[in-house]
Coordinates of N, CA and C in Angstrom, one line a residue:
X6 N 200.7 210.1 360.4 CA 200.3 208.7 360.2 C 200.3 208.4 358.7
X7 N 201.1 207.5 358.2 CA 201.1 207.2 356.8 C 200.1 206.0 356.5
X8 N 199.5 206.1 355.3 CA 198.6 205.1 354.9 C 199.3 204.2 353.9
X9 N 199.3 202.9 354.1 CA 199.9 202.0 353.2 C 199.1 201.9 351.9
X10 N 199.8 201.9 350.8 CA 199.2 201.7 349.6 C 198.8 200.2 349.4
X11 N 197.6 199.9 348.9 CA 197.2 198.6 348.6 C 198.1 198.0 347.5
X12 N 198.5 196.8 347.6 CA 199.3 196.1 346.6 C 198.5 195.2 345.7
X13 N 198.7 195.4 344.4 CA 198.0 194.6 343.4 C 199.0 193.8 342.6
X14 N 198.8 192.5 342.5 CA 199.5 191.6 341.7 C 198.8 191.6 340.4
X15 N 199.4 192.0 339.3 CA 198.9 192.1 338.0 C 199.5 191.1 337.1
X16 N 198.7 190.2 336.5 CA 199.2 189.1 335.7 C 198.6 189.2 334.3
X17 N 199.4 189.4 333.3 CA 199.0 189.4 331.9 C 200.1 189.1 331.0
X18 N 199.9 188.2 330.0 CA 201.0 187.8 329.1 C 201.2 188.7 327.9
X19 N 200.4 189.8 327.8 CA 200.6 190.7 326.7 C 201.4 191.9 327.3
X20 N 202.6 192.0 326.9 CA 203.5 193.1 327.5 C 202.9 194.5 327.4
X21 N 202.4 194.9 326.3 CA 201.8 196.2 326.2 C 200.7 196.5 327.1
X22 N 199.8 195.5 327.2 CA 198.6 195.6 328.1 C 199.1 195.6 329.6
X23 N 200.0 194.8 329.9 CA 200.6 194.7 331.3 C 201.2 196.1 331.7
X24 N 201.9 196.7 330.8 CA 202.6 198.0 331.1 C 201.6 199.1 331.2
X25 N 200.6 199.2 330.3 CA 199.6 200.2 330.3 C 198.8 200.2 331.6
X26 N 198.3 199.0 332.0 CA 197.5 198.8 333.2 C 198.4 199.1 334.4
X27 N 199.6 198.6 334.4 CA 200.6 198.8 335.5 C 200.7 200.3 335.8
X28 N 201.0 201.1 334.7 CA 201.2 202.5 334.9 C 199.9 203.2 335.4
X29 N 198.8 202.8 334.9 CA 197.5 203.4 335.3 C 197.3 203.2 336.8
X30 N 197.5 201.9 337.2 CA 197.3 201.6 338.6 C 198.3 202.3 339.5
X31 N 199.5 202.5 339.1 CA 200.5 203.3 339.9 C 200.0 204.7 340.0
X32 N 199.5 205.3 338.9 CA 199.1 206.7 338.9 C 197.8 206.8 339.8
X33 N 197.1 205.7 340.0 CA 195.9 205.7 340.8 C 196.2 205.5 342.3
X34 N 197.5 205.3 342.6 CA 198.0 205.2 344.0 C 198.2 203.8 344.5
X35 N 198.2 202.8 343.7 CA 198.4 201.5 344.1 C 199.9 201.1 343.9
X36 N 200.4 200.2 344.8 CA 201.6 199.5 344.5 C 201.3 198.4 343.6
X37 N 202.1 198.1 342.6 CA 201.8 197.1 341.5 C 203.0 196.2 341.3
X38 N 202.8 195.0 341.4 CA 203.8 194.0 341.0 C 203.3 193.3 339.8
X39 N 204.0 193.4 338.7 CA 203.6 192.8 337.4 C 204.2 191.5 337.2
X40 N 203.4 190.5 336.6 CA 203.9 189.2 336.3 C 203.4 188.9 334.9
X41 N 204.3 188.3 334.1 CA 203.9 188.0 332.7 C 203.4 186.6 332.5
X42 N 203.4 185.8 333.6 CA 202.9 184.4 333.5 C 202.4 184.0 334.9
X43 N 201.7 182.8 334.9 CA 201.2 182.3 336.2 C 202.4 181.8 337.0
X44 N 203.4 181.3 336.4 CA 204.6 180.8 337.2 C 205.3 182.0 337.9
X45 N 205.4 183.1 337.1 CA 206.0 184.3 337.7 C 205.2 184.9 338.8
X46 N 203.9 184.8 338.6 CA 203.0 185.3 339.7 C 203.1 184.5 340.9
X47 N 203.1 183.2 340.8 CA 203.3 182.3 342.0 C 204.6 182.6 342.7
X48 N 205.6 182.8 342.0 CA 206.9 183.1 342.6 C 206.9 184.5 343.3
X49 N 206.2 185.4 342.8 CA 206.1 186.8 343.5 C 205.1 186.9 344.6
X50 N 204.0 186.1 344.6 CA 202.9 186.3 345.5 C 203.3 186.2 346.9
X51 N 204.1 185.2 347.3 CA 204.4 185.1 348.7 C 205.3 186.2 349.2
X52 N 206.1 186.8 348.3 CA 207.0 187.9 348.7 C 206.2 189.2 348.9
X53 N 205.3 189.5 347.9 CA 204.6 190.8 347.9 C 203.3 190.8 348.7
X54 N 202.7 189.6 349.0 CA 201.5 189.5 349.7 C 200.4 190.6 349.2
X55 N 199.9 190.4 348.0 CA 199.0 191.3 347.4 C 197.7 191.4 348.2
X56 N 197.1 192.6 348.1 CA 195.8 192.8 348.6 C 194.7 192.4 347.6
X57 N 195.1 192.4 346.3 CA 194.2 192.1 345.2 C 195.1 191.5 344.1
X58 N 194.5 190.5 343.4 CA 195.2 189.9 342.2 C 194.3 190.2 341.0
X59 N 194.9 190.7 339.9 CA 194.2 190.9 338.7 C 194.9 190.0 337.7
X60 N 194.1 189.1 337.1 CA 194.8 188.2 336.1 C 194.0 188.0 334.8
X61 N 194.7 188.0 333.7 CA 194.1 187.6 332.5 C 193.7 186.2 332.6
X62 N 192.6 185.8 332.0 CA 192.1 184.4 332.1 C 192.6 183.6 330.9
X63 N 193.5 184.2 330.1 CA 194.0 183.5 328.9 C 195.5 183.4 328.9
X64 N 196.1 183.0 330.1 CA 197.5 182.9 330.2 C 198.0 181.6 329.5
X65 N 199.1 181.7 328.7 CA 199.6 180.4 328.1 C 200.3 179.6 329.2
X66 N 200.6 178.4 328.9 CA 201.3 177.5 329.8 C 200.4 177.1 331.0
X67 N 200.7 177.7 332.1 CA 199.9 177.4 333.3 C 198.6 178.3 333.2
X68 N 197.5 177.6 333.1 CA 196.3 178.3 332.9 C 195.9 179.2 334.1
X69 N 195.2 180.3 333.8 CA 194.9 181.3 334.9 C 194.1 180.7 336.0
X70 N 193.2 179.8 335.7 CA 192.4 179.2 336.8 C 193.3 178.2 337.6
X71 N 194.3 177.6 337.0 CA 195.3 176.8 337.8 C 196.1 177.7 338.7
X72 N 196.5 178.9 338.2 CA 197.2 179.9 339.0 C 196.4 180.3 340.1
X73 N 195.1 180.7 339.9 CA 194.2 181.1 340.9 C 194.0 180.0 342.0
X74 N 193.9 178.8 341.6 CA 193.7 177.7 342.5 C 195.0 177.6 343.4
X75 N 196.1 177.6 342.8 CA 197.4 177.5 343.5 C 197.6 178.7 344.5
X76 N 197.2 179.9 344.0 CA 197.3 181.1 344.9 C 196.4 180.9 346.1
X77 N 195.2 180.5 345.9 CA 194.2 180.4 347.0 C 194.5 179.2 347.9
X78 N 195.3 178.2 347.4 CA 195.7 177.1 348.2 C 196.7 177.5 349.3
X79 N 197.3 178.6 349.1 CA 198.3 179.1 350.1 C 197.5 179.9 351.2
X80 N 197.7 179.4 352.5 CA 196.9 180.0 353.6 C 196.9 181.5 353.6
X81 N 198.1 182.1 353.4 CA 198.2 183.6 353.5 C 197.6 184.3 352.4
X82 N 197.2 183.6 351.3 CA 196.5 184.2 350.2 C 195.1 183.7 349.9
X83 N 194.6 182.8 350.8 CA 193.4 182.2 350.5 C 192.2 183.1 350.5
X84 N 192.3 184.3 351.1 CA 191.2 185.2 351.0 C 191.5 186.4 350.2
X85 N 192.5 186.4 349.4 CA 192.9 187.5 348.5 C 192.0 187.5 347.3
X86 N 191.2 188.5 347.1 CA 190.3 188.5 345.9 C 191.0 188.5 344.6
X87 N 190.5 187.8 343.6 CA 191.0 187.8 342.3 C 190.0 188.4 341.3
X88 N 190.5 189.3 340.5 CA 189.7 189.9 339.4 C 190.2 189.4 338.1
X89 N 189.3 188.6 337.4 CA 189.7 188.1 336.1 C 189.4 189.1 335.0
X90 N 190.3 189.1 334.0 CA 190.1 189.9 332.8 C 190.1 189.0 331.6
X91 N 189.2 189.3 330.7 CA 189.0 188.4 329.5 C 188.3 189.2 328.4
X92 N 188.6 188.8 327.1 CA 187.9 189.4 326.0 C 186.6 188.6 325.8
X93 N 186.4 187.5 326.6 CA 185.2 186.7 326.4 C 184.2 186.8 327.6
X94 N 184.2 187.9 328.2 CA 183.4 188.1 329.4 C 181.9 187.8 329.3
X95 N 181.3 188.1 328.2 CA 179.9 187.8 328.0 C 179.6 186.4 327.8
X96 N 180.7 185.6 327.5 CA 180.5 184.1 327.3 C 180.6 183.3 328.6
X97 N 181.1 184.0 329.7 CA 181.4 183.3 330.9 C 180.3 183.6 332.0
X98 N 179.4 182.6 332.3 CA 178.5 182.9 333.4 C 179.1 183.1 334.7
X99 N 178.5 183.8 335.6 CA 179.1 184.2 336.9 C 179.5 183.0 337.7
X100 N 178.7 181.9 337.6 CA 179.1 180.7 338.3 C 180.4 180.1 337.8
X101 N 180.7 180.2 336.5 CA 181.9 179.7 335.9 C 183.1 180.6 336.4
X102 N 182.8 181.9 336.5 CA 183.8 182.9 337.0 C 184.2 182.5 338.4
X103 N 183.3 182.2 339.3 CA 183.6 181.8 340.6 C 184.3 180.4 340.7
X104 N 183.9 179.5 339.8 CA 184.6 178.2 339.7 C 186.1 178.4 339.3
X105 N 186.4 179.4 338.5 CA 187.7 179.7 338.1 C 188.5 180.3 339.3
X106 N 187.9 180.7 340.4 CA 188.6 181.2 341.5 C 188.5 182.8 341.6
X107 N 187.7 183.3 340.7 CA 187.7 184.8 340.6 C 186.5 185.3 341.4
X108 N 186.7 186.4 342.1 CA 185.6 187.1 342.8 C 184.8 187.9 341.9
X109 N 185.4 188.3 340.8 CA 184.7 189.2 339.8 C 185.4 189.1 338.5
X110 N 184.8 189.6 337.4 CA 185.3 189.5 336.1 C 185.1 190.9 335.4
X111 N 186.1 191.3 334.6 CA 185.9 192.5 333.8 C 186.4 192.2 332.4
X112 N 185.6 192.7 331.4 CA 185.8 192.3 330.0 C 186.8 193.3 329.4
X113 N 187.8 192.8 328.7 CA 188.7 193.6 327.9 C 188.1 193.9 326.5
X114 N 188.4 195.0 326.0 CA 189.1 196.1 326.6 C 188.2 196.8 327.6
X115 N 188.8 197.2 328.7 CA 187.9 197.9 329.7 C 188.4 199.3 329.8
X116 N 187.4 200.2 330.3 CA 187.8 201.5 330.6 C 188.3 201.6 332.0
X117 N 189.1 202.5 332.2 CA 189.8 202.6 333.5 C 188.9 203.0 334.7
X118 N 187.9 203.7 334.4 CA 186.9 204.0 335.5 C 186.2 202.7 336.0
X119 N 185.9 201.9 335.0 CA 185.3 200.6 335.4 C 186.2 199.7 336.1
X120 N 187.5 199.7 335.7 CA 188.5 199.0 336.4 C 188.6 199.4 337.9
X121 N 188.7 200.8 338.1 CA 188.8 201.3 339.4 C 187.5 200.9 340.3
X122 N 186.4 200.9 339.6 CA 185.1 200.5 340.3 C 185.3 199.1 340.8
X123 N 185.7 198.2 340.0 CA 185.9 196.8 340.4 C 186.9 196.6 341.5
X124 N 188.0 197.3 341.3 CA 189.1 197.3 342.4 C 188.5 197.7 343.7
X125 N 187.8 198.8 343.7 CA 187.2 199.4 344.9 C 186.2 198.4 345.6
X126 N 185.5 197.7 344.8 CA 184.5 196.7 345.3 C 185.3 195.5 346.0
X127 N 186.4 195.2 345.4 CA 187.1 193.9 345.9 C 188.1 194.1 347.0
X128 N 188.7 195.3 347.0 CA 189.7 195.6 348.1 C 189.1 195.6 349.4
X129 N 189.7 195.0 350.4 CA 189.2 195.2 351.8 C 189.2 196.7 352.1
X130 N 188.2 197.1 352.9 CA 188.0 198.5 353.2 C 189.2 199.1 353.9
X131 N 189.9 198.4 354.6 CA 191.1 198.9 355.3 C 192.3 199.1 354.4
X132 N 192.2 198.6 353.2 CA 193.4 198.8 352.3 C 193.0 199.6 351.0
X133 N 191.8 200.1 350.9 CA 191.3 200.8 349.8 C 192.1 202.1 349.6
X134 N 192.5 202.4 348.4 CA 193.3 203.6 348.1 C 192.6 204.8 347.9

């Protein structure tokens, strides 16, 4: 019996950060689809049907919370948890994080153990890696 790898949609407009986190998540056993913008994420989301979305909250163009709102407006993605990442984590109260459409927030730069902890909390038990 094979176990399906959970799929994470990773959204970040900083190419180096996107690549480092993508490689780490792959090495941790996740399938990763990377997107450099909210528009790219919206185009990919219906095809990949992620188990979790990790997004930078400082995306240019289409703001991250607009991307989160549009993703959650899609019935097939309405319950997909979103983990926001930001360098301003201490400035965002938890109520604002929820208003942005995020189930949780992690402050950049983050250590990878903390990232895995947050992923483990947000992934449905049946898809945890």
